[in-house]
Short mmCIF file of C-alpha atoms in Angstrom, two decimals:
data_model
loop_
_atom_site.label_atom_id
_atom_site.label_comp_id
_atom_site.label_asym_id
_atom_site.label_seq_id
_atom_site.Cartn_x
_atom_site.Cartn_y
_atom_site.Cartn_z
CA MET A 22 0.05 0.30 -0.01
CA ILE A 23 2.82 2.62 0.68
CA LEU A 24 4.59 2.22 -2.81
CA LEU A 25 0.64 2.76 -4.28
CA PHE A 26 0.70 5.65 -2.05
CA VAL A 27 4.01 7.01 -3.39
CA GLU A 28 2.54 6.64 -7.03
CA PHE A 29 -0.40 8.15 -6.12
CA LEU A 30 1.42 11.06 -5.48
CA LEU A 31 3.49 10.98 -8.52
CA SER A 32 0.51 10.90 -11.18
CA ASN A 33 -0.36 14.71 -9.08
CA PHE A 34 2.78 16.26 -10.60
CA GLU A 35 3.79 17.49 -13.48
CA LYS A 36 7.03 17.14 -15.31
CA ASN A 37 9.23 19.95 -16.35
CA ASP A 38 11.07 20.68 -20.16
CA THR A 39 12.91 18.17 -19.99
CA GLY A 40 11.06 15.12 -18.72
CA TYR A 41 11.75 15.07 -15.10
CA TYR A 42 10.25 16.15 -12.50
CA GLY A 43 11.44 19.54 -10.63
CA GLU A 44 12.49 20.63 -7.35
CA ALA A 45 9.26 21.69 -6.24
CA GLN A 46 7.75 18.63 -6.97
CA LEU A 47 10.43 16.27 -5.24
CA GLU A 48 9.91 18.65 -2.07
CA HIS A 49 6.01 17.95 -2.25
CA CYS A 50 6.82 14.40 -2.84
CA SER A 51 8.89 14.63 0.23
CA ARG A 52 6.18 15.97 2.60
CA GLY A 53 4.16 13.66 1.05
CA LEU A 54 6.41 10.44 2.57
CA LEU A 55 6.58 12.22 5.55
CA ASN A 56 2.69 11.92 6.34
CA ILE A 57 3.10 7.84 4.83
CA GLN A 58 5.04 7.65 8.18
CA CYS A 59 2.66 9.37 10.43
CA TYR A 60 0.49 6.49 9.00
CA VAL A 61 2.66 3.73 9.48
CA HIS A 62 3.64 5.13 13.01
CA LYS A 63 0.38 5.58 13.83
CA VAL A 64 1.30 9.57 15.10
CA SER A 65 -0.79 12.40 14.99
CA LEU A 66 0.21 14.87 11.84
CA PHE A 67 1.64 17.41 14.43
CA ASP A 68 3.48 15.06 16.17
CA CYS A 69 5.10 13.73 12.86
CA HIS A 70 6.29 17.17 11.45
CA TYR A 71 7.25 18.25 14.86
CA PRO A 72 9.34 15.00 15.92
CA GLN A 73 11.37 14.44 18.86
CA GLU A 74 14.58 13.87 18.14
CA LYS A 75 14.05 9.63 19.07
CA MET A 76 11.34 9.65 16.41
CA GLN A 77 13.58 11.49 13.94
CA GLN A 78 15.99 8.42 14.70
CA SER A 79 14.01 5.64 14.11
CA ASN A 80 12.07 6.83 10.88
CA PHE A 81 14.96 8.13 9.38
CA LEU A 82 15.82 4.64 7.39
CA LEU A 83 12.29 4.69 6.24
CA PHE A 84 12.07 8.00 5.02
CA VAL A 85 15.12 7.66 2.91
CA VAL A 86 14.03 4.53 1.09
CA LEU A 87 10.87 5.78 0.60
CA THR A 88 12.40 8.81 -0.83
CA VAL A 89 14.48 6.85 -3.03
CA LEU A 90 11.49 5.28 -4.33
CA CYS A 91 10.06 8.34 -4.49
CA VAL A 92 12.64 9.82 -7.29
CA ARG A 93 12.92 6.47 -9.21
CA SER A 94 9.10 6.09 -9.97
CA ALA A 95 9.45 9.77 -10.94
CA HIS A 96 12.13 8.42 -13.77
CA THR A 97 10.50 5.90 -14.78
CA CYS A 98 9.33 6.77 -18.47
CA MET A 99 11.70 8.08 -20.79
CA CYS A 100 11.68 8.62 -24.23
CA ASP A 101 13.99 8.65 -27.13
CA PHE A 102 14.21 12.03 -28.67
CA THR A 103 12.60 11.07 -32.47
CA HIS A 104 11.78 13.03 -35.08
CA PRO A 105 8.31 12.73 -36.49
CA GLN A 106 8.97 10.88 -39.89
CA ASN A 107 10.93 7.99 -37.71
CA ASN A 108 7.97 7.88 -35.16
CA PHE A 109 5.18 7.44 -38.32
CA CYS A 110 7.58 4.76 -39.67
CA SER A 111 8.16 2.74 -36.56
CA ALA A 112 4.64 2.90 -35.75
CA ASP A 113 1.63 -0.20 -36.55
CA PHE A 114 -0.73 2.37 -37.12
CA VAL A 115 -1.23 6.36 -37.89
CA ILE A 116 -4.64 7.95 -37.87
CA LYS A 117 -6.32 10.91 -37.47
CA ALA A 118 -9.34 10.72 -35.16
CA THR A 119 -11.43 12.39 -32.84
CA ILE A 120 -11.69 11.33 -28.99
CA VAL A 121 -15.24 10.29 -28.18
CA LYS A 122 -14.88 8.08 -24.98
CA GLU A 123 -13.04 7.62 -21.82
CA GLU A 124 -12.82 4.52 -20.17
CA LEU A 125 -10.97 4.23 -16.58
CA LYS A 126 -9.67 0.50 -15.72
CA PHE A 127 -8.71 0.02 -12.28
CA GLY A 128 -7.73 -3.18 -10.44
CA ASP A 129 -10.19 -5.15 -8.46
CA GLU A 130 -11.39 -4.08 -5.10
CA SER A 131 -9.06 -6.31 -2.71
CA MET A 132 -5.82 -3.97 -4.66
CA ASP A 133 -7.73 -1.04 -3.45
CA ILE A 134 -5.24 1.12 -5.87
CA PRO A 135 -6.51 4.85 -5.97
CA PHE A 136 -5.28 5.39 -9.86
CA PRO A 137 -6.42 3.60 -13.54
CA LEU A 138 -4.07 0.88 -14.51
CA GLN A 139 -5.18 1.36 -17.74
CA LYS A 140 -7.28 3.74 -19.71
CA ASN A 141 -9.00 3.12 -22.80
CA TYR A 142 -10.11 5.63 -25.64
CA THR A 143 -12.55 4.75 -28.47
CA VAL A 144 -11.71 7.14 -30.82
CA GLN A 145 -14.18 7.71 -34.34
CA PHE A 146 -12.28 8.41 -37.51
CA LYS A 147 -12.84 8.22 -41.17
CA LYS A 148 -11.26 6.03 -43.79
CA ARG A 149 -9.28 8.69 -45.93
CA ASP A 150 -7.88 9.94 -42.38
CA ILE A 151 -5.86 6.45 -42.27
CA PHE A 152 -2.53 7.32 -43.08
CA LYS A 153 -0.76 3.71 -41.98
CA GLY A 154 -2.53 0.19 -40.91
CA SER A 155 -5.40 0.14 -43.07
CA SER A 156 -5.22 -3.83 -43.56
CA LEU A 157 -4.86 -3.47 -39.54
CA LEU A 158 -8.00 -1.39 -38.97
CA GLY A 159 -10.88 -3.28 -40.69
CA SER A 160 -13.97 -1.85 -41.84
CA SER A 161 -15.00 0.07 -38.57
CA ASP A 162 -14.98 3.59 -38.28
CA THR A 163 -14.19 3.46 -34.46
CA LEU A 164 -11.46 1.94 -32.72
CA VAL A 165 -10.22 1.49 -28.76
CA ILE A 166 -7.00 2.55 -27.96
CA LYS A 167 -5.16 1.57 -25.10
CA THR A 168 -2.95 3.09 -22.94
CA SER A 169 -1.25 2.47 -19.51
CA GLY A 170 -3.52 4.61 -16.74
CA THR A 171 -0.32 6.59 -15.13
CA PRO A 172 2.12 9.62 -16.63
CA TRP A 173 5.09 7.33 -15.18
CA ASN A 174 4.70 4.09 -16.87
CA CYS A 175 4.23 7.00 -20.19
CA GLY A 176 0.69 6.80 -20.20
CA GLU A 177 -1.16 9.24 -22.91
CA THR A 178 -3.79 11.45 -21.95
CA PHE A 179 -6.24 12.32 -24.57
CA THR A 180 -9.07 15.41 -24.56
CA LEU A 181 -12.44 14.26 -25.22
CA ASN A 182 -14.00 15.55 -28.01
CA LYS A 183 -10.49 16.91 -29.77
CA GLU A 184 -9.02 15.53 -32.92
CA TYR A 185 -5.22 13.70 -32.79
CA VAL A 186 -3.06 12.31 -34.86
CA ILE A 187 -2.53 9.32 -33.19
CA SER A 188 0.37 6.32 -33.98
CA GLY A 189 1.01 3.14 -31.93
CA PHE A 190 1.30 -0.47 -32.50
CA VAL A 191 -0.77 -3.65 -32.21
CA SER A 192 -0.48 -6.81 -29.85
CA ASP A 193 -3.17 -9.45 -30.24
CA GLY A 194 -5.16 -7.69 -32.34
CA GLU A 195 -5.27 -5.01 -30.25
CA PHE A 196 -4.24 -0.95 -30.20
CA PHE A 197 -2.03 0.52 -27.87
CA THR A 198 -0.51 3.86 -27.87
CA ASN A 199 1.93 5.88 -25.14
CA ASN A 200 3.04 8.95 -24.86
CA CYS A 201 6.40 8.11 -26.36
CA GLN A 202 4.41 7.60 -29.80
CA TRP A 203 3.46 11.01 -32.23
CA ASN A 204 0.22 11.92 -31.04
CA PRO A 205 0.12 15.40 -31.55
CA GLU A 206 -3.46 17.37 -31.34
CA TYR A 207 -4.12 18.15 -35.30
CA LEU A 208 -5.18 21.43 -35.12
CA THR A 209 -1.46 22.36 -33.75
CA LEU A 210 0.05 20.38 -36.79
CA GLU A 211 2.45 22.47 -39.39
CA PRO A 212 1.35 22.15 -42.92
CA HIS A 213 3.83 20.38 -43.84
CA GLN A 214 3.76 17.72 -40.91
CA ARG A 215 0.15 17.35 -42.33
CA ARG A 216 1.81 16.62 -45.78
CA GLY A 217 4.18 14.47 -43.83
CA ILE A 218 1.64 12.00 -42.67
CA ARG A 219 -0.09 12.02 -45.57
CA TYR A 220 2.38 10.82 -48.03
CA MET A 221 5.58 12.44 -47.49
CA TYR A 222 6.62 10.30 -44.30
CA GLU A 223 6.26 7.25 -45.95
CA GLN A 224 8.38 8.04 -48.66
CA GLY A 225 11.11 8.48 -46.53
CA CYS A 226 10.36 5.31 -44.54
CA ASN A 227 13.84 3.60 -45.95
CA CYS A 228 16.02 5.82 -44.56
CA THR A 229 16.94 7.30 -40.84
CA ILE A 230 16.66 10.58 -39.39
CA HIS A 231 19.75 10.54 -36.39
CA HIS A 232 19.65 13.23 -33.83
CA CYS A 233 22.99 14.75 -33.15
CA ARG A 234 23.93 17.80 -31.13
CA GLY A 235 27.87 19.36 -31.44
CA GLU A 236 30.43 19.63 -33.91
CA ASN A 237 31.68 16.13 -32.33
CA CYS A 238 28.28 14.00 -33.78
CA ASP A 239 28.14 10.60 -31.86
CA PHE A 240 27.18 8.58 -35.23
CA PRO A 241 26.43 4.90 -34.00
CA GLN A 242 28.19 2.44 -36.40
CA SER A 243 25.37 0.69 -37.01
CA LEU A 244 23.53 3.37 -39.31
CA ASN A 245 24.38 3.20 -42.95
CA PRO A 246 25.60 6.89 -43.81
CA ASP A 247 23.65 6.89 -46.72
CA GLN A 248 20.68 5.96 -45.42
CA THR A 249 20.82 8.31 -42.75
CA CYS A 250 20.33 12.20 -42.38
CA ILE A 251 21.63 13.30 -39.63
CA TRP A 252 19.26 16.17 -37.67
CA PRO A 253 21.54 18.58 -35.79
CA GLY A 254 20.55 21.20 -33.30
CA SER A 255 18.91 21.56 -29.45
CA TYR A 256 17.02 18.78 -27.47
CA ASN A 257 13.59 20.52 -28.93
CA THR A 258 10.55 18.64 -30.60
CA ASN A 259 9.36 21.43 -32.53
CA ASP A 260 12.30 22.96 -33.94
CA CYS A 261 12.66 23.89 -38.20
CA TYR A 262 13.41 19.84 -38.74
CA ALA A 263 10.56 18.44 -36.92
CA LYS A 264 8.21 21.10 -38.48
CA TYR A 265 9.49 21.18 -42.07
CA GLY A 266 11.85 18.62 -42.51
CA PHE A 267 11.44 15.47 -44.81
CA CYS A 268 14.31 12.76 -45.23
CA LEU A 269 13.89 11.32 -48.42
CA PRO A 270 16.19 9.05 -50.77
CA ASP A 271 17.80 10.56 -54.20
CA ILE A 272 17.54 8.56 -57.04
CA PHE A 273 20.67 6.20 -55.86
CA GLY A 274 18.81 5.47 -52.44
CA VAL A 275 20.91 8.10 -50.79
CA CYS A 276 18.94 9.73 -48.10
CA TYR A 277 19.15 13.49 -48.24
CA TRP A 278 17.00 16.44 -46.36
CA LYS A 279 14.71 17.79 -49.00
CA GLN A 280 14.84 21.34 -49.13
CA ASN A 281 12.20 23.86 -49.23
CA ARG A 282 11.32 26.94 -48.77
CA MET A 283 9.91 27.12 -45.52
CA LEU A 284 12.22 24.54 -43.88
CA GLY A 285 15.13 26.70 -45.17
CA GLY A 286 13.50 30.09 -43.89
CA CYS A 287 13.21 28.16 -40.33
CA LEU A 288 16.94 27.51 -40.29
CA GLN A 289 17.87 31.29 -41.40
CA ARG A 290 15.82 32.93 -38.33
CA GLU A 291 17.15 30.28 -36.47
CA GLY A 292 20.70 30.39 -37.28
CA GLY A 293 21.12 27.09 -38.51
CA VAL A 294 21.97 25.09 -42.14
CA LEU A 295 21.39 22.14 -43.55
CA PRO A 296 24.00 19.06 -42.72
#
């Protein structure tokens, strides 16, 4: 029960831009863990928060262990830094769909877990908005997509009645996604990204986009340079290359960044260049 309560505390926190929890959140988590000590030792909250030295010593180990668990849980979900084209190409399905229903799945009553273990989203879509995986989707215009119920297990969250591009994978005939997939709200996409999901990204699925920072780019030996586009710059999933870039093969099968006016203009404003 203690570990479950720790996870419940974490479910109410928001990550910062790096994907980790900030100092304020961890401080709040620590205060919550102190309250857990009160519960374990059946001590009033006043006495617990203003403890005597003896109680501090007896509870120190418990507090340290729980704090470590809190920090560890906060870092559970970590995603690779991936270009939208790579996400498109690695997904089993990609659709534009409207969220019409959310169903929260809790454990049975004996587990007494205060947060959902799974979220099931019913989505509605049109046939023309199936960008990948049409053979997997059948003839229906609705679909149930499953995701973890908690953010630290990479559970995705959608808003009812909004339209998203949803990508994911299929396992045993069931459809899944998580927040490591590319699931943007459709209205937030740039025109080039909309072109990408409709036909451009698929043309580049034999290419790989490799993100690299600094002058000394760490180029993995496992990648073929002729089939790879280098994605330079900061860790920003909405930079020039993500918004306007297509990595496509030329007539010889060598992959390159396809130049276009929007990409060139964005790089000029940001001080970047095509690699």
